[in-house]
Short mmCIF file of C-alpha atoms in Angstrom, two decimals:
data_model
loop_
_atom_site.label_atom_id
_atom_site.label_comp_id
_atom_site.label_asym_id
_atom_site.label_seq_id
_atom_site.Cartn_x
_atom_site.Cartn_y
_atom_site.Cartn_z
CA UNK A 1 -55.05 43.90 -29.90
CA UNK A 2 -55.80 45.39 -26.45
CA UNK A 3 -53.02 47.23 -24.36
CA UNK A 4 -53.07 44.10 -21.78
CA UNK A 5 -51.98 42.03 -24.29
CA UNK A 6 -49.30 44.03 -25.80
CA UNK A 7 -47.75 44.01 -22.40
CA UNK A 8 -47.96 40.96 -21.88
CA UNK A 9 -45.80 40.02 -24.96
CA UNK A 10 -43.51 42.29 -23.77
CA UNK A 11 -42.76 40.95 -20.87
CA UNK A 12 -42.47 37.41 -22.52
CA UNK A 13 -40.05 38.47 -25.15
CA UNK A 14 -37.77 40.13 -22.48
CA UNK A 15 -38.16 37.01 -20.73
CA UNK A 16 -36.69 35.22 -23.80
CA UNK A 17 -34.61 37.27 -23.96
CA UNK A 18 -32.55 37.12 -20.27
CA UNK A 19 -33.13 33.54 -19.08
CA UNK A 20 -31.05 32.10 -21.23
CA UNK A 21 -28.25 34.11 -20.17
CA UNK A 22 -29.06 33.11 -16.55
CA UNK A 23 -29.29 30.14 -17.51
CA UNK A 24 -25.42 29.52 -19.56
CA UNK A 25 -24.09 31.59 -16.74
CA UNK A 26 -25.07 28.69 -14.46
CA UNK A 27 -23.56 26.64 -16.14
CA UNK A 28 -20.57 24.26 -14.58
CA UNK A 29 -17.92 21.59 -14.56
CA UNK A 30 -17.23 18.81 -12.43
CA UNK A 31 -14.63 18.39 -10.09
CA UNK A 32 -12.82 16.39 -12.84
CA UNK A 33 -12.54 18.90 -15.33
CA UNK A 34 -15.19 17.41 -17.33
CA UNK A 35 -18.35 19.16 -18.61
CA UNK A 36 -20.91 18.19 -16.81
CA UNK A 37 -23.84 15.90 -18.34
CA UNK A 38 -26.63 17.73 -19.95
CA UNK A 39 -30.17 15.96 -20.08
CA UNK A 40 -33.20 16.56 -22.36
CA UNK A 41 -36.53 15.01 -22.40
CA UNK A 42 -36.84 11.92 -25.01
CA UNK A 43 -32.98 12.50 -25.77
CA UNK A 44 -29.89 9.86 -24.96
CA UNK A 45 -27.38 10.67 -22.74
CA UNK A 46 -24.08 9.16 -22.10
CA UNK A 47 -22.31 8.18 -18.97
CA UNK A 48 -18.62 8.13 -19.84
CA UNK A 49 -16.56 5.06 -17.84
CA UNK A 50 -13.56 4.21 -19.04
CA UNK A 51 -13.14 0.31 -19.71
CA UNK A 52 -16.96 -0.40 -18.81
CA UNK A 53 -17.51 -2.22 -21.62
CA UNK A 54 -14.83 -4.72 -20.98
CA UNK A 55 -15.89 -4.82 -17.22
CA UNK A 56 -19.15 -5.76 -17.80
CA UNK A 57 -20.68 -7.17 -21.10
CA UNK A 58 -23.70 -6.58 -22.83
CA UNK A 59 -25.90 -8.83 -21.00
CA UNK A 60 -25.23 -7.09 -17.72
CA UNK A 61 -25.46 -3.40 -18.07
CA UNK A 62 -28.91 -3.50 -17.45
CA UNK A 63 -28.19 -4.47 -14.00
CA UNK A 64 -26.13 -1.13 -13.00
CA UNK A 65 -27.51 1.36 -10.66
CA UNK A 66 -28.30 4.58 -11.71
CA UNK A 67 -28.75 7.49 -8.42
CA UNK A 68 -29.31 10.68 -9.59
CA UNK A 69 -29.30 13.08 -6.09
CA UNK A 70 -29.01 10.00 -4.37
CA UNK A 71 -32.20 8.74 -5.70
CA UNK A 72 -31.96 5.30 -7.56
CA UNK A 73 -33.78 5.75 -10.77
CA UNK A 74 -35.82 3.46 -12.97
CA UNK A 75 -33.37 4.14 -16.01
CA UNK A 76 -31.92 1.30 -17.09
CA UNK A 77 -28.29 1.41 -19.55
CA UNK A 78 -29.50 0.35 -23.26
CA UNK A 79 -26.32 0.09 -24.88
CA UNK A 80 -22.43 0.34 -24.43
CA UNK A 81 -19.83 2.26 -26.43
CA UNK A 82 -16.89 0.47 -26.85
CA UNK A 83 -14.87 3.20 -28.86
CA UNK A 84 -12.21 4.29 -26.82
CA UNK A 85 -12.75 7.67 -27.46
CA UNK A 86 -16.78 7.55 -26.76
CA UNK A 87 -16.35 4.67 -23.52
CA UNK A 88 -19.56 4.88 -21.87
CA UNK A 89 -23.37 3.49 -21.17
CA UNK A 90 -26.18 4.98 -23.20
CA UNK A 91 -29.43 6.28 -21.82
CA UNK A 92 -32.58 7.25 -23.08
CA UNK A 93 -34.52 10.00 -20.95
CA UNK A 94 -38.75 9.12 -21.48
CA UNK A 95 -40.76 11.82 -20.51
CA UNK A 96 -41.85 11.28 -16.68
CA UNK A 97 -45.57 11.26 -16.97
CA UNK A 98 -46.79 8.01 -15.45
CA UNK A 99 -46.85 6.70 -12.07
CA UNK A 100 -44.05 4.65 -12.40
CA UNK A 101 -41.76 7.45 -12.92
CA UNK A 102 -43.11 9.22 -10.65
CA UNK A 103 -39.55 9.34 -8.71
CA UNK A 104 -37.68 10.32 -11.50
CA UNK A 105 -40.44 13.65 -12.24
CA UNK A 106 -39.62 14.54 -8.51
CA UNK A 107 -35.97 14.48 -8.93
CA UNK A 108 -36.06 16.25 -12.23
CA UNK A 109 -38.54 18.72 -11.94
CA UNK A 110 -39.69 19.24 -8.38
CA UNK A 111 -41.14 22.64 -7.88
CA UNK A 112 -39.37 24.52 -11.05
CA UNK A 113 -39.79 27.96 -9.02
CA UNK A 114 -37.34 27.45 -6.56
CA UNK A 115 -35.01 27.78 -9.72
CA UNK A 116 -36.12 30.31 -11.84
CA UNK A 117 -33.08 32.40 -10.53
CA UNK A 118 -30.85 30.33 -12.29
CA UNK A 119 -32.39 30.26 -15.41
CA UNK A 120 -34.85 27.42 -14.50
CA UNK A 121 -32.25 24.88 -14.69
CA UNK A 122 -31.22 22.51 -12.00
CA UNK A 123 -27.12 21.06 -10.94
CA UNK A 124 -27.94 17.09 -10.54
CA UNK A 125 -25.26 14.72 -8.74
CA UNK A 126 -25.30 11.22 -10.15
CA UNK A 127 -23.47 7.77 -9.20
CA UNK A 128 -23.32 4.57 -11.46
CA UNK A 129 -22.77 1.56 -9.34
CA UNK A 130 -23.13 -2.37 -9.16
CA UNK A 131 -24.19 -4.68 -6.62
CA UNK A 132 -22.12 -7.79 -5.96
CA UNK A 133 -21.64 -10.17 -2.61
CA UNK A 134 -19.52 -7.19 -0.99
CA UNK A 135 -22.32 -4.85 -1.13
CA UNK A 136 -22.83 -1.63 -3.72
CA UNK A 137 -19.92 -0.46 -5.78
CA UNK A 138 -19.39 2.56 -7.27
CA UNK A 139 -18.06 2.86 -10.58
CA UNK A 140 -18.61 6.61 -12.28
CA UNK A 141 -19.80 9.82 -10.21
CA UNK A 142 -20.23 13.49 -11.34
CA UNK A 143 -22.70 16.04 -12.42
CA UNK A 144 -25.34 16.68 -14.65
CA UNK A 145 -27.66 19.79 -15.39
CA UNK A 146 -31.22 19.53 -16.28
CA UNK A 147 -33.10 22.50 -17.90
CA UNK A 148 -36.27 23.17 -16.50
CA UNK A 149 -38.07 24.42 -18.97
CA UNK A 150 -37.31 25.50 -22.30
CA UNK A 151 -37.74 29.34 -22.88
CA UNK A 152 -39.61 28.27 -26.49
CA UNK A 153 -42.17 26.32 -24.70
CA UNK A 154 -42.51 29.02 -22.15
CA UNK A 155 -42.94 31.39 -24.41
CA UNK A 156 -45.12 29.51 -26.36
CA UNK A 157 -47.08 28.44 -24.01
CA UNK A 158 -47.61 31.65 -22.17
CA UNK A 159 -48.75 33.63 -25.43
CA UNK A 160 -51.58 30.57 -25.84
CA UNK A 161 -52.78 30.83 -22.42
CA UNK A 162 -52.73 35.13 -23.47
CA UNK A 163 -54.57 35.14 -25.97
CA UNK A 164 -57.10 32.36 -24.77
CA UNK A 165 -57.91 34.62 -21.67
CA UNK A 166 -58.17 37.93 -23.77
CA UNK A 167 -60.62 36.11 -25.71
CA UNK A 168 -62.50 34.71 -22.90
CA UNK A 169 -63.14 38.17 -21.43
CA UNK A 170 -63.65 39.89 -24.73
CA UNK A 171 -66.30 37.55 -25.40
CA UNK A 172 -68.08 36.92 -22.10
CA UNK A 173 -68.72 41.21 -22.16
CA UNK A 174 -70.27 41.73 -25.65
CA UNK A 175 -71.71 37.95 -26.18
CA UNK A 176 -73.73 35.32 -24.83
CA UNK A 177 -70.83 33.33 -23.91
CA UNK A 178 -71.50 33.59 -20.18
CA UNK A 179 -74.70 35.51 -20.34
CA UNK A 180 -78.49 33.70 -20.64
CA UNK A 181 -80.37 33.19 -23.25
CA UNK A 182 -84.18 33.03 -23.39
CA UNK A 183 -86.14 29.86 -24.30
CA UNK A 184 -88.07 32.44 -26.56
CA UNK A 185 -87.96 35.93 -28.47
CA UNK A 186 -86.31 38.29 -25.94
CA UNK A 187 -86.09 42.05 -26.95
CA UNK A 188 -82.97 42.94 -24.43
CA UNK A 189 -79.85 43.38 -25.98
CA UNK A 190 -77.22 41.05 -25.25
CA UNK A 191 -74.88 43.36 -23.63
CA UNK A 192 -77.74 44.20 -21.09
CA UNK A 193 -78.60 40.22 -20.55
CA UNK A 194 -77.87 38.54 -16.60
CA UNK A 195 -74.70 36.63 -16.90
CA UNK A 196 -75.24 32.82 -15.94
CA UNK A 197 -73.88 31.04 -12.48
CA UNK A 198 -73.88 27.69 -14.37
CA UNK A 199 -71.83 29.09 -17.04
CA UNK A 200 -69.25 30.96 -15.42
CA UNK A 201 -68.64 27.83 -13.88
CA UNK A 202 -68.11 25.71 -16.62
CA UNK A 203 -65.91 28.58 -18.00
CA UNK A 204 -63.84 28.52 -14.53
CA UNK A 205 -62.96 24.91 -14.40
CA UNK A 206 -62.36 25.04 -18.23
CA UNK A 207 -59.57 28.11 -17.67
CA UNK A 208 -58.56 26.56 -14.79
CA UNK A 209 -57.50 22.66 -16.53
CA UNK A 210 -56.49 24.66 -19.15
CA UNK A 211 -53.43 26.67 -17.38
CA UNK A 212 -52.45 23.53 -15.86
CA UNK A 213 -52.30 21.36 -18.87
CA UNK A 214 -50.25 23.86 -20.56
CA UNK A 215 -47.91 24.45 -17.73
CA UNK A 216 -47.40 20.33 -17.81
CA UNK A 217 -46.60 20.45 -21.27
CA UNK A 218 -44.27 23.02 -20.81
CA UNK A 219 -42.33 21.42 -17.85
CA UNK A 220 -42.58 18.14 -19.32
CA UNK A 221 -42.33 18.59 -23.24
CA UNK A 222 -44.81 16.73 -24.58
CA UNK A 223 -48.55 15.80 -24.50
CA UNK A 224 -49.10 15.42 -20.39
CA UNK A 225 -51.57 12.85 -19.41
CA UNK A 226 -55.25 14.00 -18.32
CA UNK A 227 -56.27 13.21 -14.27
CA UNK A 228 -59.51 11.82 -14.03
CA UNK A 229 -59.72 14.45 -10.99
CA UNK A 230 -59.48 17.46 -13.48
CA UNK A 231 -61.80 15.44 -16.13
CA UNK A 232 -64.75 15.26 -13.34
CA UNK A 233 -63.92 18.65 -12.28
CA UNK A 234 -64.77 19.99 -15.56
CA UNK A 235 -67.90 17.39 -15.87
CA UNK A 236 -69.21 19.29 -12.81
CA UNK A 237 -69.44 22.68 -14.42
CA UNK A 238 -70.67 20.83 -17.69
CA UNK A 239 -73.03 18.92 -15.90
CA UNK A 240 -74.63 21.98 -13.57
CA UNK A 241 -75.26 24.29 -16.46
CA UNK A 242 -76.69 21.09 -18.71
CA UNK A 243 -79.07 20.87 -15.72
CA UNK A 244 -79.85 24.24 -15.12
CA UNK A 245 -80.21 24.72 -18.78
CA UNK A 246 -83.16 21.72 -18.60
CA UNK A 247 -84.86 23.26 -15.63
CA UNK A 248 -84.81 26.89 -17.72
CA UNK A 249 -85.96 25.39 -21.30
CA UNK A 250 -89.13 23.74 -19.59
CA UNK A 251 -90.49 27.26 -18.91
CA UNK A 252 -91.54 29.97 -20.90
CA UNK A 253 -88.56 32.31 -19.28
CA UNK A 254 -88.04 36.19 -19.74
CA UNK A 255 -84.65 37.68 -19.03
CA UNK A 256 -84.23 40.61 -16.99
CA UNK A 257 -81.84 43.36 -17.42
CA UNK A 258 -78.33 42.65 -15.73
CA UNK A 259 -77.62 44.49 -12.33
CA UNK A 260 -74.00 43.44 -12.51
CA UNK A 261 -71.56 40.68 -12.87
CA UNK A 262 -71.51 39.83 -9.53
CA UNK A 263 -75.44 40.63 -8.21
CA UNK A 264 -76.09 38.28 -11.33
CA UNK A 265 -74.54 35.28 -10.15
CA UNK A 266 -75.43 35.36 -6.87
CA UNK A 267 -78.70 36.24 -6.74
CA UNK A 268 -81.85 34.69 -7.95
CA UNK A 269 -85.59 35.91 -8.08
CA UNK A 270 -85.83 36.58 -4.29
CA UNK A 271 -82.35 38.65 -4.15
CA UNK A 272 -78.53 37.57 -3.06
CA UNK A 273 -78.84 33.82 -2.10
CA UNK A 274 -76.92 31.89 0.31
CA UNK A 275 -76.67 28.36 -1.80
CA UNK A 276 -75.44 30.59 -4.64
CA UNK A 277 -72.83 32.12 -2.81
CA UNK A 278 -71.69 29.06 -1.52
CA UNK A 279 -70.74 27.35 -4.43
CA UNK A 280 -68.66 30.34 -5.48
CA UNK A 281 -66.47 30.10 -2.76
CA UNK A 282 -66.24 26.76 -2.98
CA UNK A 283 -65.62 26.40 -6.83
CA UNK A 284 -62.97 29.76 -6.38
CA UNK A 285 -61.32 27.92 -3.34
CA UNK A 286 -60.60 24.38 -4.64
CA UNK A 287 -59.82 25.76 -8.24
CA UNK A 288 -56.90 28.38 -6.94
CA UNK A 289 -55.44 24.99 -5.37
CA UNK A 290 -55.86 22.72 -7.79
CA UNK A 291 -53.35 25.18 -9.79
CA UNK A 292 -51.33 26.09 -7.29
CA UNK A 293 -50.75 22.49 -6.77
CA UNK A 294 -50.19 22.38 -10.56
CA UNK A 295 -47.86 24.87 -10.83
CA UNK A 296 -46.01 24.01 -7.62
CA UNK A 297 -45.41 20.00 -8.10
CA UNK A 298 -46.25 19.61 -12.18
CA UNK A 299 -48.44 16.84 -11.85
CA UNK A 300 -52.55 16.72 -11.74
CA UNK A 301 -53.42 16.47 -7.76
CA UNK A 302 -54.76 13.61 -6.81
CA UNK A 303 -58.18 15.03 -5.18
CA UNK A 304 -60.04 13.39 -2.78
CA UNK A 305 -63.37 12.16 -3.58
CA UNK A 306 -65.11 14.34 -0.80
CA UNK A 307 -63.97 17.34 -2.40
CA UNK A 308 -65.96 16.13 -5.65
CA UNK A 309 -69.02 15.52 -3.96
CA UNK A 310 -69.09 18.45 -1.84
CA UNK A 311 -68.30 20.39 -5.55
CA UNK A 312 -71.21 18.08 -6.61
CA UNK A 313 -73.80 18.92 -3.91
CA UNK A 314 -72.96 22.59 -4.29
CA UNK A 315 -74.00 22.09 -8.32
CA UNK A 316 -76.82 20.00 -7.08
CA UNK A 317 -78.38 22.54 -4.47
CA UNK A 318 -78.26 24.89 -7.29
CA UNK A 319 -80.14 22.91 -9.80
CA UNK A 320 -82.71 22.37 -7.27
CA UNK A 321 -83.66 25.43 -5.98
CA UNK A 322 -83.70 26.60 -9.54
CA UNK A 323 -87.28 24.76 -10.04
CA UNK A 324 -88.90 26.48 -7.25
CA UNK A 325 -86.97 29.46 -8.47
CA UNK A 326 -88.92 30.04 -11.54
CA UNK A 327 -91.90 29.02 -10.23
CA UNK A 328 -92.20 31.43 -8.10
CA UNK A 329 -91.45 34.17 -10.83
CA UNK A 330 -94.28 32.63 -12.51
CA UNK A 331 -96.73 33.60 -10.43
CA UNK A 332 -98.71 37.45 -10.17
CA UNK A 333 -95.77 39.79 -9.23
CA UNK A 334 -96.30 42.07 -6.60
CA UNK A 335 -96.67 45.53 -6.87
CA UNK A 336 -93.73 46.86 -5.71
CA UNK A 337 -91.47 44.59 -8.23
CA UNK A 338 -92.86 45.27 -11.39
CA UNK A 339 -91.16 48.54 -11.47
CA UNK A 340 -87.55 45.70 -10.82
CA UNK A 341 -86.97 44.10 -14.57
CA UNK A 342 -84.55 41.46 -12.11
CA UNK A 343 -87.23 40.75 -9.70
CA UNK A 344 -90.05 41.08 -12.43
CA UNK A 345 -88.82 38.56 -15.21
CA UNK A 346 -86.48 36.64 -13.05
CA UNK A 347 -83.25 35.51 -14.75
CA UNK A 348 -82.25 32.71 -16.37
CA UNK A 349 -78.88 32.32 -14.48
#
């Protein structure tokens, strides 16, 4: 276990450790002296109104409004209590991952940051009312407090995403995760071996999805729904190293020795290359706000299909110039490069 990581879990567990004080320290009562209305994700809550089930019957609870911060909701009353002691309408809480409750996501969650002060839990007014020929009438008001996010699934979730990335890095320095591999018998080691552009890709939109899938389930509690956005994303990176893994395999390729992380990926055969470079930004660029987005508004963004293709033609240009690319490695070398294992063998990047 590296230092990095041990830190890491430190920080989590004292995280576990003081939220949830911040968090029962924010806690409140309404106006009326009554404790205010906790909600969890797939859980009931109740609404307590006196006499409501003699006001209205069965048939017609459905029909009440339910505002929560002024917003009217899509929840819908599913039963009545008529125990005197328990008076009140029933309501189950789904969790808000599809369109349709879009509205209610907004009004639950928003951006979770601008609460992490208090514990990551948010004060909610609410108003239960009925419509009739004289307009909307209200018939129950108060307050209800929505937690955030769970410290568990925080925890949980940030220990996954840990020990994911600690792996990832571990095994992209002494493997051939993210380095190339001949089409033949190479006699470099595989710590000395160029790194790949059309891997590190694929392994950058794959850590990317990942963080925000996990930071959906932990907002949201349960299994989020994929975007198609974030499923082509990651087809991209899949789909520009399966091509640049055809145009390598149809030659007879010999790796050269690695110059570097970064001189690896960018460069091919002739030196630093402009088309190379620009696909980094571009890939570094779009995924930083496709999790920002993520993390700011817990939902998959809703990309538009320019930003695809121009993601596409960047992955495109790259597979391209990767046939000329080799070619031109397989030709004599020149005098001055044969002394240049890079130049020399080209790389299979």
């Amino acid at each position: 276990m590296t230092r990095q990581f041990k830190q890491c879990l430190s920080v989590l567990l004292l995280l576990l450790i003081s939220v949830p004080g911040l968090a029962l320290a924010q806690l409140t009562t309404v106006n009326s002296g009554k404790l205010a209305i906790a909600l969890h994700i797939n859980e009931t809550f109740k609404i307590n109104v006196a006499g409501i089930c003699d006001q209205f019957p069965a048939t017609q609870i459905g029909q009440l409004n339910l505002r929560i911060n002024g917003q009217l909701m899509p929840l819908k009353a599913s039963d009545c209590d008529s125990d005197p002691n328990q008076y009140g309408l029933d309501y189950f809480l789904p969790q808000p991952d599809t369109t349709d409750l879009a509205r209610l996501r907004d009004v639950l969650s928003g951006s979770p940051w601008r609460d992490a002060r208090h514990g990551f839990q948010r004060e909610l007014s609410y108003t239960v009312s009925f419509n009739d020929s004289r307009g909307e009438n209200q018939i129950a008001a108060g307050t209800m407090h929505y937690q955030i996010i769970r410290i568990p699934y925080l925890l949980i979730g940030f220990v996954f995403i840990a020990i994911v990335s600690v792996a990832l890095i571990r095994l992209a320095k002494a493997s051939t995760l993210l380095r190339d591999t001949p089409s033949g018998p190479c006699s470099i080691p595989v710590l000395s071996r160029t790194y790949s552009m059309g891997r590190v890709q694929m392994a950058w939109w794959f850590f990317i999805v990942l963080i925000s899938y996990i930071w959906l389930w932990i907002v949201a509690e349960g299994i989020p729904a994929m975007s198609v956005q974030a499923l082509g994303l990651m087809g991209i990176g899949s789909a520009t190293y399966l091509t640049a893994a055809g145009v390598d395999a149809s030659k007879q390729n010999v790796l050269g020795n690695s110059q570097g992380f970064w001189n690896d990926i960018l460069s091919d055969a002739q030196g630093l290359a402009l088309y190379r470079f620009q696909m980094l930004v571009f890939n570094v660029l779009f995924g930083v706000l496709f999790l920002i987005y993520v993390l700011q508004n817990v939902t998959m963004p809703e990309l538009d299909t320019n930003i695809l293709a121009l993601l596409g033609m960047s992955a495109g240009t790259y597979a391209g110039f990767k046939i000329p690319e080799k070619q031109n490695v397989a030709t004599s070398p020149a005098p001055d490069q044969q002394n240049d294992p890079k130049q020399a063998y080209g790389e299979q990047t």
